[in-house]
XYZ file of C-alpha atoms in Angstrom:
700
model
C -29.658 25.444 -0.221
C -28.508 27.194 2.942
C -24.752 27.044 3.461
C -23.612 26.942 7.080
C -20.323 27.440 8.860
C -19.284 26.678 12.439
C -15.761 27.377 13.632
C -13.807 25.486 16.252
C -12.837 27.310 19.427
C -9.805 29.480 18.679
C -7.705 30.472 21.661
C -5.735 33.668 22.226
C -3.327 33.232 25.085
C -3.967 36.765 26.321
C -6.476 38.228 28.802
C -9.905 39.223 27.528
C -9.331 42.951 28.125
C -6.126 42.966 26.068
C -7.821 41.069 23.220
C -10.659 43.626 23.234
C -8.141 46.450 22.915
C -6.635 44.691 19.897
C -10.089 44.079 18.420
C -11.047 47.792 18.632
C -7.984 48.656 16.512
C -9.857 47.167 13.529
C -12.178 50.186 13.505
C -13.039 52.439 11.814
C -10.750 51.046 9.079
C -8.317 48.146 8.991
C -5.471 48.087 6.443
C -4.746 44.488 7.498
C -8.087 43.385 6.008
C -8.182 44.726 2.421
C -11.806 43.700 1.891
C -12.866 45.887 4.852
C -13.038 49.434 3.437
C -14.357 51.246 6.492
C -17.172 51.651 9.005
C -19.267 54.261 10.757
C -21.098 54.107 14.069
C -24.890 54.155 13.754
C -25.759 53.783 17.420
C -23.884 53.499 20.726
C -25.098 53.008 24.313
C -23.805 52.027 27.761
C -25.429 50.677 30.890
C -25.507 52.884 34.002
C -22.663 50.984 35.665
C -20.623 50.822 32.439
C -20.606 47.020 32.381
C -22.561 46.760 29.107
C -21.397 48.593 25.998
C -23.332 48.282 22.702
C -22.109 49.629 19.357
C -23.935 49.294 16.058
C -21.903 49.970 12.904
C -22.401 50.057 9.163
C -19.461 48.264 7.504
C -18.451 48.782 3.870
C -16.929 45.744 2.144
C -15.368 45.193 -1.232
C -16.398 41.997 -3.039
C -13.910 40.131 -5.187
C -16.404 39.337 -7.948
C -16.251 39.475 -11.756
C -16.786 42.977 -13.140
C -19.706 41.770 -15.253
C -21.519 40.435 -12.199
C -21.036 43.717 -10.342
C -22.369 45.610 -13.344
C -25.449 43.388 -13.583
C -26.089 43.737 -9.852
C -25.587 47.495 -10.061
C -23.332 47.735 -6.988
C -19.633 48.222 -6.411
C -19.620 47.521 -2.672
C -21.812 45.743 -0.132
C -22.818 46.966 3.308
C -23.280 44.974 6.494
C -24.821 45.987 9.803
C -22.758 44.827 12.770
C -23.934 44.963 16.380
C -21.312 44.442 19.107
C -22.369 43.837 22.707
C -19.524 43.713 25.222
C -20.179 42.700 28.817
C -17.195 43.784 30.871
C -18.561 42.183 33.994
C -19.001 38.747 32.402
C -15.995 39.386 30.131
C -17.803 38.502 26.895
C -18.295 40.089 23.492
C -21.132 39.040 21.181
C -21.031 40.136 17.548
C -24.125 39.903 15.331
C -23.942 40.857 11.660
C -26.252 40.722 8.664
C -26.146 42.072 5.135
C -27.973 45.285 4.244
C -27.240 45.116 0.513
C -29.552 42.773 -1.434
C -31.261 41.778 1.825
C -34.349 40.688 -0.121
C -32.306 38.388 -2.381
C -29.480 37.167 -0.156
C -29.520 36.524 3.593
C -26.166 36.453 5.365
C -26.150 35.983 9.129
C -23.051 35.826 11.298
C -22.569 35.448 15.029
C -19.222 35.641 16.808
C -18.301 35.558 20.466
C -15.247 36.254 22.607
C -15.200 34.813 26.128
C -12.845 33.800 28.911
C -11.209 30.412 28.528
C -12.897 27.970 30.947
C -9.578 26.541 32.100
C -7.452 29.693 32.214
C -8.946 33.106 32.994
C -5.984 34.848 31.361
C -6.814 33.332 27.973
C -9.602 34.273 25.553
C -11.730 32.016 23.351
C -13.282 32.932 20.020
C -16.130 31.181 18.189
C -17.844 31.987 14.920
C -20.904 30.723 13.062
C -22.573 31.905 9.876
C -25.201 31.013 7.300
C -25.743 31.989 3.670
C -29.105 31.710 1.922
C -29.281 32.930 -1.682
C -32.943 33.186 -2.643
C -32.423 34.724 -6.082
C -29.703 36.690 -7.825
C -30.436 37.445 -11.484
C -29.839 33.808 -12.452
C -26.328 33.805 -10.976
C -27.226 32.090 -7.684
C -24.630 29.334 -7.985
C -21.857 31.770 -8.978
C -22.648 34.137 -6.138
C -22.680 31.274 -3.650
C -19.222 30.089 -4.741
C -17.798 33.631 -4.618
C -19.297 34.301 -1.194
C -18.073 31.026 0.344
C -14.597 31.413 -1.132
C -14.200 34.965 0.125
C -15.676 34.190 3.540
C -13.446 31.195 4.213
C -10.342 33.066 3.029
C -11.037 35.807 5.578
C -11.643 33.444 8.508
C -7.991 32.630 9.107
C -7.029 36.197 8.293
C -9.246 37.438 11.128
C -7.223 35.609 13.763
C -3.956 36.793 12.235
C -5.172 40.404 12.442
C -5.948 40.101 16.165
C -2.510 38.554 16.732
C -0.962 41.439 14.776
C -2.612 44.120 16.921
C -1.801 42.230 20.126
C 1.880 42.312 19.211
C 1.542 46.000 18.349
C 0.095 46.732 21.813
C 2.850 44.755 23.507
C 5.505 46.618 21.497
C 3.990 49.836 22.833
C 4.423 48.550 26.377
C 0.747 47.719 26.904
C 0.745 44.244 28.418
C -2.003 44.589 31.035
C -5.404 46.257 31.089
C -7.331 46.269 34.396
C -10.593 44.405 34.568
C -13.901 46.189 34.931
C -14.920 46.992 38.509
C -18.316 48.207 39.752
C -18.802 51.859 40.668
C -17.720 52.725 44.270
C -21.287 52.771 45.627
C -21.622 49.092 44.743
C -19.072 47.863 47.242
C -21.221 45.026 48.435
C -21.662 43.791 44.863
C -17.926 44.094 44.440
C -17.353 41.688 47.307
C -19.845 39.289 45.774
C -18.106 39.539 42.418
C -14.752 38.763 44.046
C -16.268 35.769 45.810
C -17.740 34.581 42.547
C -14.334 35.030 40.940
C -12.742 32.831 43.581
C -15.401 30.226 42.919
C -14.651 30.383 39.201
C -10.971 29.812 39.899
C -11.811 26.641 41.802
C -14.071 25.546 38.980
C -11.364 26.240 36.427
C -9.062 23.774 38.136
C -11.767 21.125 38.030
C -12.576 21.978 34.400
C -8.881 21.702 33.524
C -8.805 18.207 34.959
C -11.828 17.307 32.860
C -10.122 18.752 29.770
C -7.048 16.596 30.349
C -9.265 13.570 30.766
C -11.028 14.450 27.499
C -7.794 14.389 25.552
C -6.903 10.989 26.939
C -10.312 9.331 26.938
C -11.817 11.000 23.871
C -14.642 12.699 25.774
C -16.561 14.512 23.057
C -18.874 16.535 25.281
C -16.666 19.645 25.096
C -16.119 21.950 22.146
C -13.273 21.412 19.741
C -10.245 23.632 20.080
C -8.486 24.781 16.891
C -5.070 23.920 18.367
C -6.350 20.460 19.287
C -7.556 19.941 15.702
C -4.191 20.902 14.260
C -2.269 18.778 16.760
C -4.357 15.594 16.704
C -6.384 15.699 13.483
C -4.188 17.629 11.044
C -4.515 20.693 8.860
C -8.126 21.298 7.834
C -9.661 24.093 5.818
C -12.201 26.280 7.634
C -15.093 24.531 5.897
C -13.676 21.097 6.747
C -13.409 22.165 10.387
C -16.988 23.357 10.210
C -18.220 20.026 8.804
C -16.444 18.141 11.584
C -17.896 20.337 14.312
C -21.435 20.297 12.925
C -21.474 16.506 12.474
C -20.027 16.102 15.951
C -22.687 18.399 17.435
C -25.408 16.487 15.608
C -24.174 13.205 17.104
C -24.083 14.712 20.587
C -27.678 15.881 20.232
C -29.209 12.803 18.583
C -27.028 9.723 19.085
C -27.886 7.743 22.202
C -24.879 5.439 22.174
C -21.155 6.000 22.433
C -19.949 9.026 20.470
C -17.061 8.054 18.175
C -13.726 9.789 18.501
C -13.028 12.886 16.449
C -10.537 11.184 14.160
C -13.122 8.467 13.431
C -15.770 11.040 12.481
C -13.227 12.823 10.305
C -12.508 9.627 8.341
C -16.148 9.352 7.282
C -16.186 13.003 6.231
C -13.084 12.482 4.113
C -14.587 9.346 2.573
C -17.538 11.439 1.377
C -15.506 14.500 0.340
C -16.878 16.431 3.350
C -20.459 16.150 2.162
C -21.983 16.251 5.623
C -25.267 14.568 4.660
C -23.576 11.623 2.939
C -21.007 11.300 5.725
C -23.776 11.330 8.340
C -25.636 8.532 6.571
C -22.504 6.406 6.199
C -21.449 6.996 9.808
C -24.886 6.188 11.245
C -25.004 2.904 9.348
C -21.561 2.048 10.661
C -22.474 2.926 14.261
C -25.517 0.657 14.022
C -23.311 -2.116 12.657
C -20.730 -1.644 15.432
C -23.423 -1.883 18.078
C -25.045 -4.932 16.503
C -21.776 -6.890 16.325
C -20.193 -5.443 19.513
C -17.177 -4.247 17.543
C -16.216 -1.726 20.240
C -15.259 -4.648 22.478
C -13.584 -6.863 19.903
C -10.040 -6.176 21.115
C -11.024 -7.352 24.581
C -13.215 -10.277 23.536
C -11.563 -11.714 20.410
C -8.886 -14.351 20.925
C -7.577 -15.706 17.609
C -7.637 -19.516 17.363
C -4.225 -21.188 17.507
C -4.654 -22.121 13.857
C -4.759 -18.423 12.904
C -1.636 -17.677 14.907
C 0.190 -20.338 12.914
C -1.249 -20.010 9.411
C -2.470 -16.394 9.082
C 0.544 -14.694 7.503
C 0.004 -11.136 8.722
C 1.228 -8.951 11.557
C 2.265 -5.455 12.668
C 5.864 -4.433 12.036
C 7.156 -1.027 13.261
C 6.088 1.961 11.090
C 6.798 3.555 7.711
C 8.748 6.747 7.011
C 5.690 8.905 7.724
C 5.126 7.348 11.133
C 2.166 5.243 10.016
C 1.866 1.795 11.640
C 3.079 -0.830 9.169
C 1.124 -4.046 8.652
C 2.729 -6.854 6.663
C 0.642 -9.481 4.886
C 2.394 -12.378 3.134
C -0.668 -13.213 1.061
C 1.247 -15.445 -1.346
C 2.213 -17.759 1.528
C -1.312 -17.922 2.985
C -3.527 -20.940 2.375
C -6.769 -18.976 2.026
C -8.716 -22.069 0.989
C -7.483 -24.018 3.980
C -8.264 -21.183 6.410
C -11.795 -20.763 5.075
C -12.442 -24.500 5.245
C -10.918 -24.868 8.719
C -12.282 -21.718 10.391
C -15.123 -20.428 8.269
C -15.718 -17.008 6.788
C -16.989 -15.410 10.010
C -13.842 -16.152 12.007
C -11.649 -14.653 9.291
C -13.856 -11.562 9.132
C -13.730 -11.092 12.910
C -9.947 -11.436 12.832
C -9.666 -8.770 10.124
C -11.933 -6.474 12.170
C -9.648 -6.891 15.170
C -6.693 -5.942 12.947
C -8.474 -2.746 11.886
C -9.359 -1.885 15.483
C -5.755 -2.487 16.499
C -4.633 -0.274 13.606
C -6.734 2.638 14.878
C -5.292 2.164 18.350
C -1.740 2.183 16.985
C -2.480 5.368 15.026
C -3.439 7.106 18.276
C -0.275 5.836 19.960
C 1.920 7.052 17.080
C 0.161 10.429 17.138
C 1.268 10.866 20.746
C 4.701 9.360 20.044
C 5.649 11.515 17.038
C 3.791 14.692 18.030
C 1.817 14.944 14.780
C -1.455 13.493 13.511
C -1.225 9.868 12.364
C -4.670 8.804 11.172
C -3.951 5.886 8.819
C -1.599 2.957 8.421
C 0.448 1.370 5.640
C -0.034 -2.188 4.451
C 2.802 -4.096 2.753
C 1.517 -7.117 0.805
C 3.995 -9.720 -0.438
C 2.535 -11.791 -3.282
C 5.442 -14.203 -3.684
C 3.756 -17.598 -4.047
C 0.399 -16.297 -5.274
C -1.222 -18.738 -7.675
C -4.573 -20.059 -8.783
C -5.134 -21.783 -5.463
C -5.781 -18.321 -4.051
C -8.556 -17.820 -6.616
C -10.672 -20.616 -5.161
C -14.144 -19.217 -5.579
C -15.501 -19.343 -1.980
C -12.199 -17.848 -0.817
C -12.543 -14.936 -3.241
C -16.146 -14.523 -2.106
C -14.959 -14.284 1.509
C -12.312 -11.740 0.475
C -14.885 -9.592 -1.308
C -17.146 -9.611 1.730
C -14.247 -8.573 3.976
C -13.346 -5.745 1.580
C -16.965 -4.572 1.571
C -17.200 -4.526 5.382
C -13.872 -2.722 5.781
C -14.711 -0.145 3.098
C -18.048 0.630 4.768
C -16.819 0.839 8.357
C -13.131 1.781 8.265
C -12.896 4.428 5.522
C -9.699 6.399 5.060
C -7.750 4.166 7.445
C -5.425 2.884 4.722
C -2.757 5.460 3.995
C -0.790 3.413 1.474
C -0.818 -0.157 0.115
C 2.499 -1.492 -1.161
C 2.157 -4.660 -3.254
C 5.470 -6.381 -4.022
C 6.522 -9.405 -6.083
C 3.250 -9.464 -8.044
C 3.234 -12.611 -10.236
C 1.555 -12.966 -13.589
C -1.619 -14.309 -12.008
C -2.117 -11.044 -10.124
C -4.152 -9.341 -12.923
C -6.796 -12.029 -12.504
C -7.144 -11.390 -8.765
C -7.092 -7.635 -9.354
C -9.868 -7.982 -11.930
C -12.047 -9.720 -9.362
C -11.499 -7.435 -6.365
C -10.885 -3.961 -7.832
C -14.567 -3.202 -8.625
C -15.322 -3.549 -4.914
C -12.614 -1.113 -3.789
C -13.338 2.608 -3.469
C -11.625 4.818 -6.053
C -9.925 6.894 -3.330
C -8.507 3.672 -1.871
C -7.317 2.372 -5.260
C -5.279 5.533 -5.757
C -3.217 4.571 -2.703
C -2.038 1.286 -4.279
C 1.566 0.926 -5.444
C 2.230 -2.330 -7.320
C 5.698 -3.746 -7.931
C 6.314 -6.857 -10.008
C 9.414 -9.013 -9.827
C 12.233 -7.301 -7.967
C 11.221 -3.765 -8.923
C 10.552 -2.976 -5.271
C 14.301 -2.960 -4.639
C 16.352 0.178 -5.092
C 15.264 3.809 -5.653
C 11.560 4.234 -6.263
C 10.835 1.027 -4.370
C 10.249 0.211 -0.714
C 13.071 2.428 0.538
C 11.052 5.471 -0.526
C 8.311 4.540 1.939
C 9.904 2.288 4.573
C 13.200 2.863 6.383
C 15.852 0.441 5.224
C 16.466 -0.850 8.742
C 12.868 -2.118 9.077
C 12.522 -3.785 5.640
C 11.815 -7.477 6.406
C 14.531 -10.042 5.839
C 12.402 -12.032 3.361
C 12.328 -8.918 1.135
C 16.084 -8.471 1.232
C 16.242 -6.299 4.353
C 18.129 -6.826 7.591
C 15.154 -6.694 9.953
C 13.828 -9.945 11.382
C 10.064 -10.093 10.852
C 7.921 -12.191 13.187
C 5.034 -12.578 10.748
C 4.141 -16.315 10.462
C 5.363 -18.039 7.309
C 2.068 -19.835 6.800
C 1.878 -22.991 4.702
C -0.844 -25.479 3.843
C -3.501 -26.000 6.497
C -3.802 -29.756 7.146
C -7.027 -31.142 5.720
C -7.596 -32.937 9.000
C -8.432 -29.500 10.470
C -11.149 -28.775 7.905
C -14.680 -28.365 9.227
C -17.489 -30.558 7.947
C -18.899 -28.820 4.901
C -21.749 -30.223 2.866
C -21.043 -28.217 -0.269
C -18.611 -25.367 0.162
C -18.240 -24.873 -3.561
C -21.937 -24.993 -4.322
C -22.973 -22.497 -6.967
C -25.289 -20.821 -4.436
C -22.163 -19.488 -2.736
C -21.044 -17.656 -5.832
C -24.401 -16.528 -7.131
C -24.425 -13.431 -4.935
C -21.472 -11.844 -6.664
C -21.564 -13.396 -10.117
C -25.038 -12.280 -11.070
C -23.932 -8.738 -11.735
C -20.559 -9.216 -13.474
C -20.767 -12.628 -15.179
C -22.329 -13.546 -18.509
C -23.730 -16.915 -19.453
C -23.433 -18.527 -22.865
C -24.207 -21.760 -24.676
C -21.547 -23.613 -26.667
C -23.164 -25.659 -29.422
C -22.061 -28.481 -31.656
C -20.641 -26.754 -34.690
C -21.250 -23.302 -33.193
C -18.633 -22.091 -30.707
C -19.222 -19.012 -28.557
C -16.825 -16.132 -29.229
C -16.244 -12.646 -27.860
C -13.967 -9.947 -29.234
C -11.737 -7.545 -27.311
C -10.326 -4.563 -29.182
C -6.845 -3.536 -28.030
C -5.685 -0.063 -29.006
C -2.177 -0.251 -27.553
C 0.308 -3.011 -26.909
C 1.129 -4.430 -23.484
C -2.416 -4.364 -22.224
C -3.552 -7.268 -20.057
C -6.622 -9.324 -20.965
C -7.900 -11.342 -18.011
C -10.652 -13.945 -17.962
C -12.495 -16.095 -15.487
C -15.048 -18.729 -16.496
C -16.793 -21.828 -15.174
C -17.866 -24.879 -17.175
C -21.387 -25.580 -15.944
C -22.213 -28.327 -18.445
C -20.181 -30.389 -20.894
C -16.516 -30.099 -21.908
C -15.162 -27.228 -23.989
C -11.930 -26.161 -25.636
C -10.785 -22.620 -24.901
C -8.619 -20.704 -27.388
C -7.353 -17.172 -27.859
C -6.869 -15.661 -31.336
C -5.638 -12.355 -32.757
C -6.732 -10.611 -35.941
C -6.039 -7.253 -37.536
C -9.502 -7.337 -39.075
C -12.656 -6.545 -37.143
C -14.887 -9.636 -37.127
C -18.617 -9.415 -37.792
C -21.102 -10.739 -35.251
C -23.388 -13.567 -36.307
C -25.766 -15.892 -34.454
C -26.195 -19.430 -35.724
C -28.549 -22.251 -35.028
C -26.038 -24.962 -35.871
C -27.669 -28.407 -36.156
C -30.178 -28.039 -33.316
C -33.873 -28.510 -33.951
C -34.852 -25.537 -31.764
C -33.491 -22.028 -32.130
C -34.566 -21.000 -28.654
C -31.434 -22.539 -27.208
C -28.962 -20.438 -29.142
C -29.940 -16.919 -28.112
C -26.750 -16.540 -26.029
C -24.371 -18.001 -28.616
C -22.304 -15.596 -30.740
C -19.857 -16.443 -33.536
C -17.285 -14.006 -34.879
C -14.716 -15.934 -36.937
C -16.032 -16.190 -40.480
C -15.826 -19.594 -42.155
C -13.933 -17.991 -45.030
C -11.122 -16.866 -42.715
C -7.900 -18.847 -42.930
C -5.921 -19.543 -39.747
C -2.438 -18.082 -40.107
C -3.623 -15.612 -42.755
C -6.710 -13.771 -41.520
C -6.140 -14.546 -37.870
C -3.547 -16.280 -35.691
C -3.646 -18.449 -32.594
C -2.197 -16.828 -29.464
C -2.413 -19.857 -27.171
C -2.564 -23.604 -27.520
C -6.111 -24.955 -27.105
C -7.009 -25.713 -23.493
C -9.433 -28.539 -22.785
C -11.769 -27.588 -19.931
C -13.888 -30.218 -18.215
C -17.345 -29.850 -16.733
C -17.238 -28.385 -13.224
C -13.845 -26.736 -13.652
C -13.120 -23.046 -12.970
C -10.604 -21.435 -15.293
C -8.736 -18.176 -14.799
C -6.063 -16.710 -16.997
C -4.388 -13.627 -18.383
C -2.673 -12.558 -21.567
C -0.214 -9.699 -22.055
C -0.864 -8.354 -25.547
C 1.999 -7.546 -27.874
C 0.101 -5.866 -30.697
C -3.017 -3.748 -31.156
C -5.930 -5.330 -32.939
C -8.823 -7.662 -32.199
C -8.416 -10.525 -29.725
C -11.033 -13.267 -29.894
C -11.815 -15.517 -26.926
C -13.383 -18.752 -28.126
C -15.161 -21.600 -26.352
C -15.710 -24.634 -28.581
C -17.430 -27.915 -27.826
C -14.847 -30.605 -27.096
C -15.054 -33.888 -29.001
C -12.824 -36.983 -28.935
C -9.721 -36.839 -31.042
C -9.630 -39.333 -33.910
C -7.854 -42.546 -32.931
C -5.246 -44.263 -35.047
C -5.787 -47.867 -36.042
C -3.310 -49.131 -33.489
C -4.513 -47.190 -30.456
C -7.512 -47.684 -28.225
C -9.792 -44.769 -27.316
C -9.082 -43.124 -23.940
C -11.636 -43.263 -21.158
C -11.933 -39.429 -21.144
C -12.656 -39.469 -24.862
C -15.373 -42.066 -24.464
C -17.017 -40.039 -21.697
C -16.746 -36.887 -23.798
C -18.389 -38.613 -26.744
C -21.329 -39.503 -24.543
C -21.739 -35.848 -23.552
C -21.623 -34.660 -27.156
C -25.020 -36.190 -27.744
C -26.521 -33.369 -25.695
C -25.315 -30.955 -28.406
C -24.880 -28.167 -25.845
C -22.400 -26.959 -23.239
C -23.008 -24.136 -20.776
C -20.491 -21.616 -19.407
C -20.451 -18.435 -17.328
C -17.615 -16.020 -17.961
C -16.173 -12.616 -17.121
C -13.314 -10.732 -18.767
C -11.619 -7.365 -18.416
C -8.805 -5.391 -20.037
C -6.255 -3.674 -17.820
C -4.005 -0.949 -19.213
C -0.285 -1.354 -18.662
C -0.218 1.959 -16.784
C -2.156 0.298 -13.973
C 1.019 -1.522 -12.979
C 4.083 0.003 -11.290
C 6.955 -1.888 -12.857
C 7.733 -3.483 -16.194
C 5.396 -5.942 -17.865
C 8.280 -8.251 -18.657
C 9.021 -8.767 -14.983
C 5.324 -9.340 -14.339
C 5.286 -12.132 -16.910
C 8.415 -13.867 -15.664
C 7.320 -14.222 -12.038
C 6.572 -17.844 -11.157
C 4.838 -18.943 -7.979
C 5.813 -22.048 -6.056
C 3.342 -22.209 -3.214
C 1.642 -25.454 -4.244
C 1.709 -28.134 -6.875
C -0.790 -26.143 -8.913
C 1.891 -23.636 -9.828
C 3.827 -26.381 -11.523
C 0.995 -26.829 -13.965
C 1.074 -23.187 -15.005
C 1.404 -22.981 -18.778
C 3.341 -20.207 -20.432
C 4.684 -19.502 -23.862
C 7.188 -16.944 -25.068
C 5.048 -16.465 -28.130
C 1.613 -16.291 -26.610
C 2.562 -14.637 -23.324
C -0.635 -15.995 -21.781
C -1.695 -18.514 -19.197
C -4.831 -20.282 -18.019
C -5.211 -22.148 -14.770
C -7.627 -24.523 -13.138
C -9.083 -23.879 -9.723
C -10.775 -26.788 -8.009
């Protein structure tokens, strides 16, 4: 594979003639560049009027390669041929270089140019491009490529420093001005023409300067990138990262017919794909097509949030964090996600989130200008006080997953940090559902605090100035983010079947398992825990019949067995697994970790359990039957209905479970367990036990 490099425009704030004098000090040897051992002139020529000067040199370079590789290759040094063509009239220098050593195995091509700055004739611009193509090298092609790229990139920055060094040396010697080239005396007429052309260039430079200023403000990407501009507005990049940005930008200019995205936007896609230019190009092109299709570029002008969102959507911008990033606060625990989805629909919520992301990018640009340093991402502070099983309403989670997917695909690397505070015990369930859809780079930016662990050192004050911490988190700053609340049902849209299984099929097919629960044959799964204080989370739906859910613990590893129970056909029991042997004694061979939970047909159950001991945890679903009645009591209606269902001999469930290590949480597990939510009446039904340390909840 051919490796390519393209530099940004590097500017020396000195006249071209003075820069050329500094450049010539690099020859024949240059102590400032240790890898450059010396050079000799092979050919030199000048034009009749002295305007063109061509020098061809052989340059001897040392290669920082393993001794064994040098011995195998049979060389100690490598030689390059360098051809320099300076045009004193046009004030340009073109440098062309290629390798002489191993030319039949390795092809290295480099082109550099010095020219007058288009906006200031007393400044000099430098550009550099190169390519490396290793055809064969004794089986060490990959090693040679890595060595070559490492050494080349390390010398790129050094090259500019060397020119700066010799410029200062000239100035210290009193050489601050070198006259420009002038034609020979007999070319007086041409001289006048040259002066006239120079005057014309000066006028053009003024106009070009105005265009350059407009570029910085309006994001005009038709001009080349300046290295100082990159450092000021985009941040510190390695030479190869700069090259990827410039090459992708050039490709867009040449092929993309629509609006060219801003440099910081292109850079985000490169970072999201670890500067793999092909992958970044594919991701960016898909996003540009999406933006055009949904007119996202105009969303800030066209989108007007409904009044209901202004009142019940508990999110808003709030100053900035310690690093200057815009700070967005989301009081998710106080938001009625079910009510918003039912009242507005998924599309309106998605469009609102897109407008928030567009506003975030705009605020990053404003803060970049305000603080004088690159601000390319924002911080999100999520308060989960009040989070409960109402938030795990299935269509609402589906809408959340779709929003996450759209944001991940089209706004990569815009989230600098996510601070999650007051995470209640139900949070592991939500995290289990959404974390698989979040990019690994994004997940590493999450900081999770349970209980009151966000207060004090190591908490919010490490990332947000104390004087902007919201009042509802114990700070002194008044926050104008809406407090939310329950959306009145009178505002709900007509919905034939919002909770229809078709709505969840899209995202349950890949992560959920189905199982049959039979009369006399419960379905069981085992989870092996190697260390205490892990979190087991589960999520299941009762598709048919009523079941009893239980959680057990055993020190012994159970053996898997499949049973036909009392059914006439074995074809129905292929997805039924039993683990607890009939010879096991409860309280001796295994112990119950939670009181049995009766789950009715059509219910959705989510729960979590913080383990205390290593061992084997068994999740069991057992067919529910009516409890025996005493002689003095009448059977309950629910029991009668359940007895009618038992005749079918089969219940059906879909389930998903996951184990989270305790290290995934910032803060103590004890505080995570003790958090109680009070957003709705559902939280009052939350079951907890000091012994079992687990809970299961119903979501309707």
